[in-house]
């Protein structure tokens, strides 16, 4: 598949036939030419236990590159770049297009973090459009509701942020209007697209517990007649096209406010949708408490990225309310003292020694994350202390190659490294709840011809969110469907109220529910920078708490193992997303290493599952050439411009 192939909704059937002939199991790569170098050069990817790394040669561009988890949405972004839009315009176009073609992962019913680097004046910011707890939310609102329950009901819905966030992005950093950049998404929703294999398989229509079937309307859309849609069949979403038109015509206010004279009624559909409960449950399910006032007051927030370094490479990533930057950088900094790239010392890619120290640093960082990270607008996250050199040394010193921390690591107290005079109190052993991998969340990256870069992770949390479309019953009894799924982001809060035992008297857990608070995220849109401050790489991933580890794996693959960008993404990943001794690895992780991790003396529990979906763009610092690489774990697509040319 040539990534330069033009894909329009009119040609969707033809495109899909070609796509299926070529196979979607392989990533859709640019086809030949220059290889973006790995950041080190001496180590090559060893043969993997199952298969070998896909051959890849990246094609170089100069007029912009998009790397997206879906080919139609990539096309939407490329089109906007061709129309004179910059990376921010393209990113907004992609985000709305993904709502149509990857609705299980993200959309206007959710929120995200858009990291933007503007080449002039050389500034990096993040627009935080994270969902927010409504004023009526309470710390105990999830008590007694297991994940299967709370994640499929209105109580889990946070005030959606994407529309305010994208409006702010365009206003402050874009070149085009909301109405212009929404056109590709409107066309996709109206004219339709050919169902991709992932669009179909994600629905799990044959399963009684399919999230896509949680409400009658969603069930009929994703599994018409109770069955899977055919791959390649035309999918339209006319109600969503109409919703997008309302936003295009009247701006974000038309999403957040009921304005009858302009026909703006989307907010009504959000309020009624989030009242959804599961009436057949005992005790009866729980709707949400969101009011129109919660929607009206929602604001996207401008954040400054947290900056750190790994072996000299400057990395910026997402601050609170995400745990992304703090945990990614803690893990990397703890690992800096180990020569991960040096096979002569038993390290190197995928060896038991490398896997062991990576797993231990993840466990230690996640123990801190569970206690110290949350929405810093509400709780005093010790961001400096968590990354202070002395604190990192204290934590890294817990790691002994060839051993496993037993009992599980606990949080320590970073506050003395941030603020003098505080004494550590009792430590707490904390394990996060099991993480649902599923289909929620998506990441894409964009660079434009001016050198502006976007790294954007967007989400409705679990696959299909609560599995309910926004919509409401009209006066005549008919149902007005707005065509987008509502998030279940509030499940990222602690389920049960906790306390932080480092405080005496104890204070509420940093990630407990509070009205107006944003739930702790793991989303880590990231960028790596050259010494002169110009961007080198934009990357990120979906995957719940495993997002953090996907970013860590790709960073190490580039810096320590000298892989090309595509190899770094394709290579099997290792993830530990709590203080527990349970490791997840991609199924093609070296089998001998998996055996060694399970055996004496380490005795880890190791499970196999796909981890993350990384989409990245890279700018060669010497030549300025632009490259993209996308993940075969989803339907990753790179389109570079101009389409006719490379190098
Ligand atoms: N929705 C994934 C996260 O925020 O971590």
XYZ file of C-alpha atoms and ligand atoms in Angstrom:
652
model
C 0.000 0.000 0.000
C 1.433 3.294 -1.012
C 0.667 5.810 1.665
C 0.394 8.498 -0.960
C -2.737 6.870 -2.316
C -5.528 9.407 -2.361
C -8.492 8.211 -0.350
C -11.834 9.970 -0.609
C -15.179 8.764 0.591
C -16.296 8.539 -3.038
C -13.514 6.091 -3.724
C -13.809 4.236 -0.486
C -14.871 0.903 -1.959
C -12.021 0.880 -4.454
C -9.588 1.892 -1.777
C -10.759 -0.788 0.583
C -10.409 -3.499 -2.056
C -6.811 -2.393 -2.591
C -6.235 -2.170 1.103
C -7.506 -5.671 1.713
C -5.435 -7.051 -1.132
C -2.344 -5.570 0.446
C -3.410 -6.599 3.930
C -4.091 -4.332 6.846
C -2.013 -6.354 9.235
C 1.010 -4.504 7.941
C 1.389 -0.830 8.762
C 0.657 1.557 5.947
C 4.126 2.967 5.431
C 5.683 5.379 3.076
C 7.404 3.278 0.525
C 11.055 3.896 -0.059
C 13.945 6.237 0.267
C 15.744 7.729 3.199
C 15.744 6.078 6.564
C 15.315 8.350 9.543
C 18.206 7.345 11.709
C 17.771 5.900 15.111
C 19.202 8.207 17.713
C 22.085 5.838 18.309
C 23.511 3.836 15.475
C 25.357 0.765 16.674
C 22.616 -1.655 17.701
C 20.280 -3.441 15.342
C 17.046 -5.123 16.290
C 17.712 -8.777 17.080
C 15.548 -11.477 15.525
C 12.285 -11.673 17.406
C 10.845 -14.818 18.884
C 7.907 -14.747 16.538
C 8.597 -13.451 13.073
C 11.086 -10.728 12.396
C 10.711 -6.975 12.446
C 8.922 -5.662 9.371
C 11.348 -4.271 6.816
C 10.920 -0.554 6.557
C 12.414 2.269 4.650
C 10.961 5.622 5.418
C 10.236 8.163 2.764
C 11.298 11.735 3.362
C 9.084 14.771 2.862
C 9.368 18.525 3.248
C 5.829 19.875 3.020
C 4.303 18.100 5.984
C 3.581 14.623 7.341
C 0.617 13.174 9.230
C 0.773 9.900 11.150
C -2.628 8.681 12.297
C -4.202 5.403 13.476
C -6.754 5.416 10.642
C -6.282 6.021 6.890
C -9.388 8.187 6.369
C -8.488 10.493 9.222
C -4.904 10.711 7.933
C -6.335 11.754 4.585
C -8.428 14.453 6.267
C -5.301 15.912 7.857
C -3.268 15.749 4.647
C -6.032 17.535 2.752
C -6.058 20.399 5.222
C -2.270 20.752 4.961
C -2.633 20.873 1.170
C -5.247 23.596 1.527
C -2.769 25.808 3.350
C -3.575 24.771 6.883
C -0.840 24.368 9.444
C -0.219 21.415 11.779
C -2.838 22.667 14.248
C -5.497 22.972 11.537
C -4.648 19.480 10.301
C -4.747 18.081 13.838
C -8.218 19.477 14.447
C -9.415 18.067 11.106
C -7.982 14.669 12.055
C -9.599 14.712 15.499
C -13.079 15.316 14.057
C -12.530 12.775 11.265
C -11.491 10.168 13.834
C -14.830 10.708 15.564
C -16.424 9.353 12.371
C -14.049 6.522 11.470
C -12.650 5.515 14.869
C -15.636 6.416 17.070
C -14.785 3.722 19.602
C -11.623 5.588 20.602
C -12.209 9.316 20.649
C -14.442 12.155 19.594
C -16.383 15.205 20.655
C -17.982 13.234 23.481
C -14.546 13.070 25.138
C -11.365 15.080 25.516
C -7.617 15.018 25.184
C -4.287 16.769 25.293
C -2.935 18.566 22.234
C 0.753 19.383 22.474
C 1.660 22.126 20.025
C 5.118 23.330 19.079
C 5.033 26.558 17.056
C 8.257 26.992 15.111
C 7.881 30.744 15.528
C 8.424 31.788 18.291
C 9.753 28.342 19.227
C 7.150 27.769 21.919
C 5.652 24.476 23.130
C 2.275 24.444 24.872
C -0.476 21.955 25.598
C -4.184 22.527 25.302
C -5.836 20.456 28.015
C -9.379 19.520 27.006
C -9.657 16.756 29.585
C -13.148 15.849 30.736
C -14.184 17.272 34.093
C -16.314 15.956 36.968
C -19.649 17.793 37.107
C -20.559 19.946 40.128
C -22.762 17.138 41.438
C -19.988 14.505 41.487
C -19.067 13.021 44.869
C -16.001 11.062 46.043
C -18.116 7.987 46.765
C -20.220 7.962 43.594
C -18.592 4.765 42.297
C -18.683 2.850 45.570
C -20.270 -0.565 45.101
C -20.033 -0.370 41.292
C -17.507 -2.702 39.732
C -15.784 -1.625 36.499
C -18.257 -3.438 34.258
C -21.052 -1.460 35.887
C -19.641 1.990 36.472
C -17.964 2.230 33.077
C -21.206 1.695 31.157
C -23.435 4.202 32.891
C -23.957 7.936 32.966
C -22.252 8.303 36.332
C -18.929 7.807 34.498
C -19.432 10.646 31.988
C -17.214 13.697 32.394
C -18.008 17.099 30.887
C -16.588 16.692 27.352
C -13.707 18.972 26.385
C -12.700 18.327 22.777
C -14.881 20.993 21.161
C -13.670 23.804 23.460
C -10.092 22.526 23.137
C -10.069 22.442 19.361
C -11.770 25.843 19.175
C -9.003 27.299 21.362
C -6.285 25.567 19.342
C -7.535 27.042 16.081
C -8.126 30.496 17.522
C -4.705 30.770 19.143
C -2.488 28.726 16.794
C -4.337 27.819 13.586
C -4.669 29.511 10.205
C -8.092 28.212 9.140
C -11.587 28.411 10.627
C -13.419 25.642 12.483
C -15.850 25.548 9.590
C -13.028 24.937 7.070
C -11.263 22.198 9.014
C -14.528 20.376 9.779
C -15.321 19.832 6.097
C -13.468 16.498 5.663
C -15.171 15.057 8.751
C -18.577 16.282 7.615
C -18.003 14.639 4.215
C -16.942 11.368 5.827
C -19.999 11.300 8.078
C -22.377 12.310 5.288
C -21.037 10.397 2.271
C -19.692 7.501 4.287
C -16.556 5.425 4.343
C -15.817 1.758 3.841
C -15.792 -0.100 7.137
C -12.186 -0.983 7.936
C -11.322 -4.321 9.534
C -10.679 -2.624 12.872
C -13.923 -0.623 12.751
C -15.716 -3.955 12.382
C -13.752 -6.200 14.726
C -13.654 -3.687 17.602
C -17.426 -3.945 17.946
C -17.208 -7.554 19.224
C -20.829 -7.908 18.074
C -20.898 -11.642 18.814
C -20.136 -11.047 22.494
C -22.951 -10.572 24.984
C -20.779 -8.075 26.845
C -19.837 -5.973 23.813
C -19.517 -2.352 24.935
C -20.699 -1.280 21.477
C -24.077 -2.832 22.260
C -24.652 -1.160 25.625
C -27.624 0.896 24.394
C -30.170 0.066 21.668
C -29.122 2.893 19.351
C -25.397 2.105 19.587
C -26.115 -1.606 19.132
C -28.062 -0.917 15.946
C -25.342 1.367 14.569
C -22.332 -0.821 15.315
C -24.028 -4.241 15.011
C -27.010 -3.748 12.671
C -29.497 -6.574 13.053
C -27.291 -7.911 15.840
C -24.453 -8.831 13.509
C -21.065 -7.488 12.437
C -21.043 -5.008 9.574
C -19.222 -6.369 6.531
C -15.681 -5.121 6.092
C -15.818 -2.720 3.146
C -19.501 -1.900 3.520
C -20.453 1.761 3.473
C -20.880 3.393 6.877
C -22.484 6.797 7.247
C -23.334 8.829 10.340
C -25.793 11.500 9.200
C -26.678 12.633 12.742
C -22.985 13.281 13.426
C -22.647 15.201 10.148
C -25.527 17.404 11.310
C -23.890 17.907 14.733
C -20.607 18.894 13.060
C -22.482 21.348 10.826
C -24.023 22.998 13.880
C -20.555 23.401 15.406
C -19.097 24.618 12.102
C -21.851 27.191 11.661
C -22.149 28.502 15.208
C -18.886 27.596 16.979
C -18.219 25.712 20.190
C -20.992 27.548 22.078
C -23.455 25.547 19.985
C -22.083 22.395 21.662
C -21.983 23.697 25.224
C -25.140 25.828 25.344
C -28.754 25.388 24.351
C -29.462 28.260 21.928
C -32.909 27.654 20.419
C -32.765 30.568 17.959
C -29.700 29.006 16.337
C -31.017 25.460 16.577
C -28.274 24.538 19.074
C -29.540 21.560 21.036
C -26.448 19.318 21.371
C -26.094 20.110 25.074
C -29.591 18.738 25.643
C -28.472 15.455 24.067
C -25.385 15.272 26.287
C -27.412 15.874 29.451
C -30.030 13.290 28.562
C -27.425 10.803 27.320
C -25.424 10.952 30.545
C -28.548 10.179 32.536
C -28.316 6.685 31.064
C -28.393 3.888 33.571
C -28.895 0.183 33.316
C -32.441 -0.273 34.550
C -32.210 -4.043 34.431
C -29.510 -4.141 37.113
C -30.017 -4.865 40.773
C -29.536 -2.489 42.452
C -30.551 -0.209 39.627
C -27.793 1.517 37.642
C -26.677 5.082 38.123
C -27.066 8.029 35.781
C -24.804 11.083 35.853
C -25.433 14.360 37.652
C -24.305 16.698 34.843
C -26.371 19.861 34.337
C -26.385 22.426 31.544
C -24.418 24.712 33.887
C -21.554 22.154 33.933
C -21.343 22.316 30.153
C -21.654 26.089 30.038
C -18.753 26.665 32.417
C -16.302 24.187 30.805
C -12.968 25.748 29.767
C -10.011 24.264 27.925
C -6.816 25.027 29.854
C -3.410 26.008 28.549
C -0.619 23.952 30.150
C 3.138 24.138 30.094
C 4.757 20.789 29.370
C 7.032 19.161 31.923
C 10.543 18.919 30.548
C 13.216 16.382 31.366
C 16.006 14.577 29.630
C 17.098 11.045 28.865
C 20.775 10.482 28.056
C 20.974 14.064 26.865
C 17.809 14.090 24.774
C 15.329 16.721 25.888
C 11.813 15.380 26.279
C 8.628 17.374 26.936
C 5.424 15.645 27.916
C 2.059 16.093 29.605
C 1.843 17.573 33.130
C -1.028 17.013 35.596
C -3.868 16.228 35.350
C -1.924 13.571 33.477
C 0.561 11.326 35.190
C 2.242 10.997 31.776
C 5.317 13.237 31.925
C 6.093 12.561 35.560
C 5.918 8.779 35.238
C 7.609 8.553 31.818
C 10.486 10.730 33.015
C 10.791 8.969 36.376
C 11.099 5.606 34.606
C 13.635 6.864 32.092
C 15.714 8.698 34.704
C 15.822 5.622 36.968
C 17.052 3.595 33.991
C 19.783 6.023 32.975
C 22.372 4.292 35.171
C 21.933 0.979 33.294
C 23.659 0.553 29.897
C 20.528 -0.719 28.198
C 22.074 -0.668 24.738
C 25.158 -2.677 25.627
C 24.775 -6.330 24.700
C 28.312 -7.081 25.940
C 27.079 -6.460 29.494
C 23.997 -8.648 29.055
C 21.717 -5.747 28.153
C 20.493 -4.981 24.607
C 16.988 -5.126 23.183
C 14.608 -7.687 24.704
C 17.094 -9.482 26.946
C 16.056 -10.686 30.417
C 18.426 -8.171 32.024
C 16.975 -5.208 30.139
C 13.406 -6.418 30.684
C 14.075 -6.892 34.406
C 15.369 -3.374 35.072
C 12.681 -1.818 32.858
C 9.970 -3.697 34.760
C 11.393 -2.676 38.140
C 11.638 1.008 37.273
C 8.060 0.920 35.973
C 6.856 -0.732 39.205
C 8.571 1.882 41.361
C 7.314 4.823 39.323
C 3.769 3.475 39.284
C 3.860 3.145 43.095
C 4.582 6.888 43.283
C 1.992 7.644 40.629
C -0.759 5.973 42.644
C -0.173 8.267 45.627
C 1.202 11.547 44.297
C -0.423 12.236 40.957
C -3.772 13.851 40.218
C -5.205 17.154 39.036
C -2.717 19.755 40.303
C -5.430 22.436 40.174
C -6.900 20.606 43.190
C -4.048 18.760 44.946
C -0.372 19.650 45.572
C 1.391 17.293 43.160
C 5.136 17.411 44.039
C 6.226 17.557 40.398
C 9.724 18.871 41.089
C 10.428 16.425 43.910
C 9.306 13.428 41.879
C 11.921 14.265 39.234
C 14.659 15.653 41.485
C 18.012 13.925 40.904
C 18.419 12.871 44.539
C 14.927 11.460 44.702
C 15.414 9.583 41.424
C 18.678 8.168 42.810
C 16.920 7.027 45.992
C 14.302 5.260 43.927
C 16.647 3.838 41.304
C 18.895 2.436 44.040
C 16.026 0.052 44.882
C 16.707 -1.754 41.594
C 19.148 -4.665 41.578
C 19.624 -6.349 38.211
C 18.682 -10.027 38.426
C 16.225 -9.451 41.293
C 12.607 -8.497 41.746
C 11.379 -6.141 44.455
C 9.457 -8.315 46.869
C 7.200 -7.214 48.542
C 5.902 -4.850 45.899
C 7.463 -1.377 45.837
C 5.689 1.371 47.732
C 5.486 5.104 47.230
C 8.105 7.219 48.917
C 7.888 10.884 49.864
C 9.258 13.279 47.230
C 8.220 16.410 49.149
C 11.549 16.929 50.960
C 13.170 17.143 47.519
C 10.774 19.888 46.560
C 10.139 21.771 49.791
C 12.591 21.737 52.652
C 11.485 20.746 56.130
C 8.929 18.005 55.576
C 9.635 14.608 57.085
C 8.582 11.400 55.388
C 5.736 9.580 57.111
C 4.414 6.040 56.750
C 4.796 4.477 53.350
C 1.839 3.065 51.534
C 1.679 -0.037 49.355
C -0.670 0.781 46.538
C -1.624 -1.194 43.487
C -3.735 0.360 40.781
C -6.824 -1.517 39.653
C -6.390 -3.755 36.600
C -6.186 -1.729 33.435
C -8.640 -2.191 30.613
C -6.714 -2.087 27.321
C -9.558 -2.218 24.820
C -10.036 0.308 22.068
C -10.284 3.603 23.883
C -8.026 6.540 23.037
C -6.008 7.354 19.935
C -2.774 9.214 19.241
C -1.605 11.070 16.147
C 1.258 13.364 15.216
C 1.605 16.060 12.553
C 4.376 18.274 11.196
C 3.752 21.001 8.628
C 5.934 22.764 6.057
C 6.700 25.584 8.485
C 8.059 23.153 11.068
C 5.102 23.432 13.468
C 4.437 20.125 15.196
C 1.439 18.607 16.992
C 1.352 15.546 19.233
C -2.284 14.866 20.182
C -3.756 12.086 22.326
C -7.549 12.081 22.328
C -9.986 9.792 24.111
C -13.424 8.773 25.262
C -11.639 6.422 27.734
C -12.832 2.801 27.282
C -13.744 1.497 23.851
C -17.135 3.077 22.970
C -17.120 5.118 26.212
C -20.383 4.317 27.997
C -21.732 2.867 24.738
C -24.425 5.554 24.477
C -24.905 8.264 21.843
C -25.752 11.795 22.930
C -29.377 12.499 22.084
C -32.751 13.341 23.561
C -36.454 12.665 23.279
C -38.178 15.513 21.437
C -41.604 17.002 22.210
C -43.225 14.874 19.475
C -41.839 11.697 21.053
C -39.180 11.103 18.389
C -35.524 10.723 19.378
C -32.911 13.246 18.240
C -29.587 11.437 17.916
C -26.448 13.590 17.872
C -24.303 10.740 16.546
C -21.360 10.770 18.997
C -20.581 8.515 21.933
C -20.281 9.794 25.486
C -17.059 9.195 27.403
C -16.590 7.239 30.618
C -13.503 9.215 31.626
C -14.507 9.626 35.262
C -13.574 5.954 35.761
C -9.983 7.271 35.774
C -10.659 8.626 39.283
C -10.151 6.395 42.322
C -13.168 4.136 42.634
C -13.222 4.274 46.414
C -12.219 7.374 48.392
C -8.691 6.978 49.752
C -6.348 8.979 51.957
C -2.784 10.087 51.409
C -0.946 8.617 54.423
C 2.017 10.944 54.019
C -0.121 13.669 55.530
C -0.987 13.806 59.207
C -3.861 14.359 59.595
C -4.568 12.406 56.441
C -5.892 14.239 53.378
C -8.087 12.768 50.632
C -6.374 10.722 47.944
C -4.901 12.902 45.212
C -7.053 11.219 42.579
C -10.324 11.015 44.505
C -13.395 12.461 42.774
C -14.068 16.159 43.420
C -16.519 18.426 41.615
C -14.816 20.275 38.758
C -11.676 18.130 38.998
C -10.123 16.316 36.019
C -9.427 12.613 36.511
C -5.789 11.510 36.512
C -4.772 10.559 33.006
C -1.883 8.547 31.618
C -1.974 10.240 28.248
C 1.515 11.325 27.324
C 1.649 13.292 24.092
C 5.382 13.886 23.916
C 8.084 15.596 21.897
C 11.829 15.189 21.827
C 13.971 18.251 21.093
C 17.392 19.049 19.698
C 19.871 21.039 21.736
C 18.875 24.229 19.896
C 15.270 23.738 21.013
C 13.933 22.661 17.637
C 11.677 19.593 17.621
C 13.126 16.225 16.605
C 10.236 13.863 17.264
C 6.536 13.895 18.204
C 4.992 10.712 19.568
C 2.454 9.217 21.962
C 0.060 6.303 22.331
C -3.318 5.071 23.565
C -3.562 2.188 26.063
C -4.698 3.418 29.494
C -1.844 3.367 31.973
C 0.245 1.405 29.470
C 0.491 4.630 27.422
C 3.330 5.653 29.701
C 5.217 2.449 29.009
C 4.702 2.601 25.245
C 6.335 6.036 25.248
C 9.159 4.689 27.431
C 9.720 1.652 25.163
C 9.867 3.721 21.991
C 12.241 6.216 23.606
C 14.599 3.448 24.735
C 14.407 1.721 21.352
C 15.537 4.928 19.676
C 18.100 6.158 22.160
C 19.609 2.919 23.475
C 18.955 0.381 20.748
C 19.558 2.614 17.748
C 16.451 1.522 15.905
C 14.885 3.468 13.087
C 11.636 5.155 14.049
C 9.506 2.462 12.431
C 11.497 -0.329 14.056
C 11.162 1.418 17.392
C 7.376 1.408 16.987
C 7.087 -2.117 15.602
C 9.309 -3.751 18.219
C 7.448 -5.682 20.924
C 6.886 -3.679 24.106
C 7.035 -4.452 27.789
C 4.681 -2.815 30.269
C 4.065 -2.824 34.001
C 1.248 -0.487 34.960
C 1.214 -0.857 38.740
C 3.519 -1.718 41.617
C 2.577 -5.375 41.124
C 4.868 -7.993 39.662
C 2.641 -8.496 36.623
C 4.223 -7.714 33.286
C 2.472 -7.461 29.929
C 4.399 -7.943 26.689
C 3.375 -7.926 23.058
C 2.875 -11.510 21.851
C 6.013 -11.323 19.679
C 8.293 -10.376 22.568
C 11.275 -12.779 22.661
C 9.908 -16.027 24.101
C 13.161 -16.947 25.847
C 13.021 -13.681 27.757
C 9.406 -14.297 28.746
C 10.468 -17.700 30.092
C 13.342 -16.134 32.026
C 11.062 -13.481 33.531
C 8.650 -16.166 34.724
C 11.344 -18.434 36.167
C 13.538 -18.218 39.280
C 14.741 -15.884 40.624
C 12.399 -13.250 39.144
C 9.035 -15.033 39.180
C 7.085 -12.293 37.423
C 3.607 -12.982 36.110
C 3.825 -12.303 32.372
C 0.773 -11.885 30.130
C 0.627 -11.347 26.386
C -1.393 -8.542 24.798
C -0.979 -5.808 22.209
C 0.419 -2.718 23.910
C -0.406 0.737 22.597
C -0.479 2.261 19.133
C 2.244 4.838 18.542
C 2.055 7.365 15.729
C 5.109 9.576 15.284
C 6.696 12.199 13.063
C 10.403 12.952 12.946
C 12.354 15.904 11.585
C 15.939 15.223 10.593
C 17.973 17.918 12.358
C 20.648 17.990 9.647
C 18.477 18.115 6.538
C 15.082 19.267 7.790
C 13.519 16.291 6.009
C 10.318 15.046 7.581
C 9.375 11.416 8.220
C 6.427 9.562 9.672
C 5.985 6.153 11.214
C 2.747 4.505 12.295
C 1.783 1.488 14.313
C 0.802 -1.871 12.806
C -1.132 -2.665 15.989
C -3.984 -0.526 14.603
C -4.525 0.841 11.091
C -1.599 3.231 11.266
C -1.205 5.451 8.219
C 1.450 7.932 7.192
C 0.823 10.498 4.473
C 3.620 12.847 3.444
C 3.498 15.905 1.221
C 3.778 16.673 -1.522
C 2.309 13.342 -2.517
C 4.264 13.171 -5.760
C 7.699 13.662 -4.297
C 10.131 12.410 -1.757
C 13.473 13.648 -0.468
N -8.130 7.740 28.595
C -6.839 7.321 28.937
C -6.156 8.195 29.914
O -6.577 9.328 30.097
O -5.210 7.787 30.517
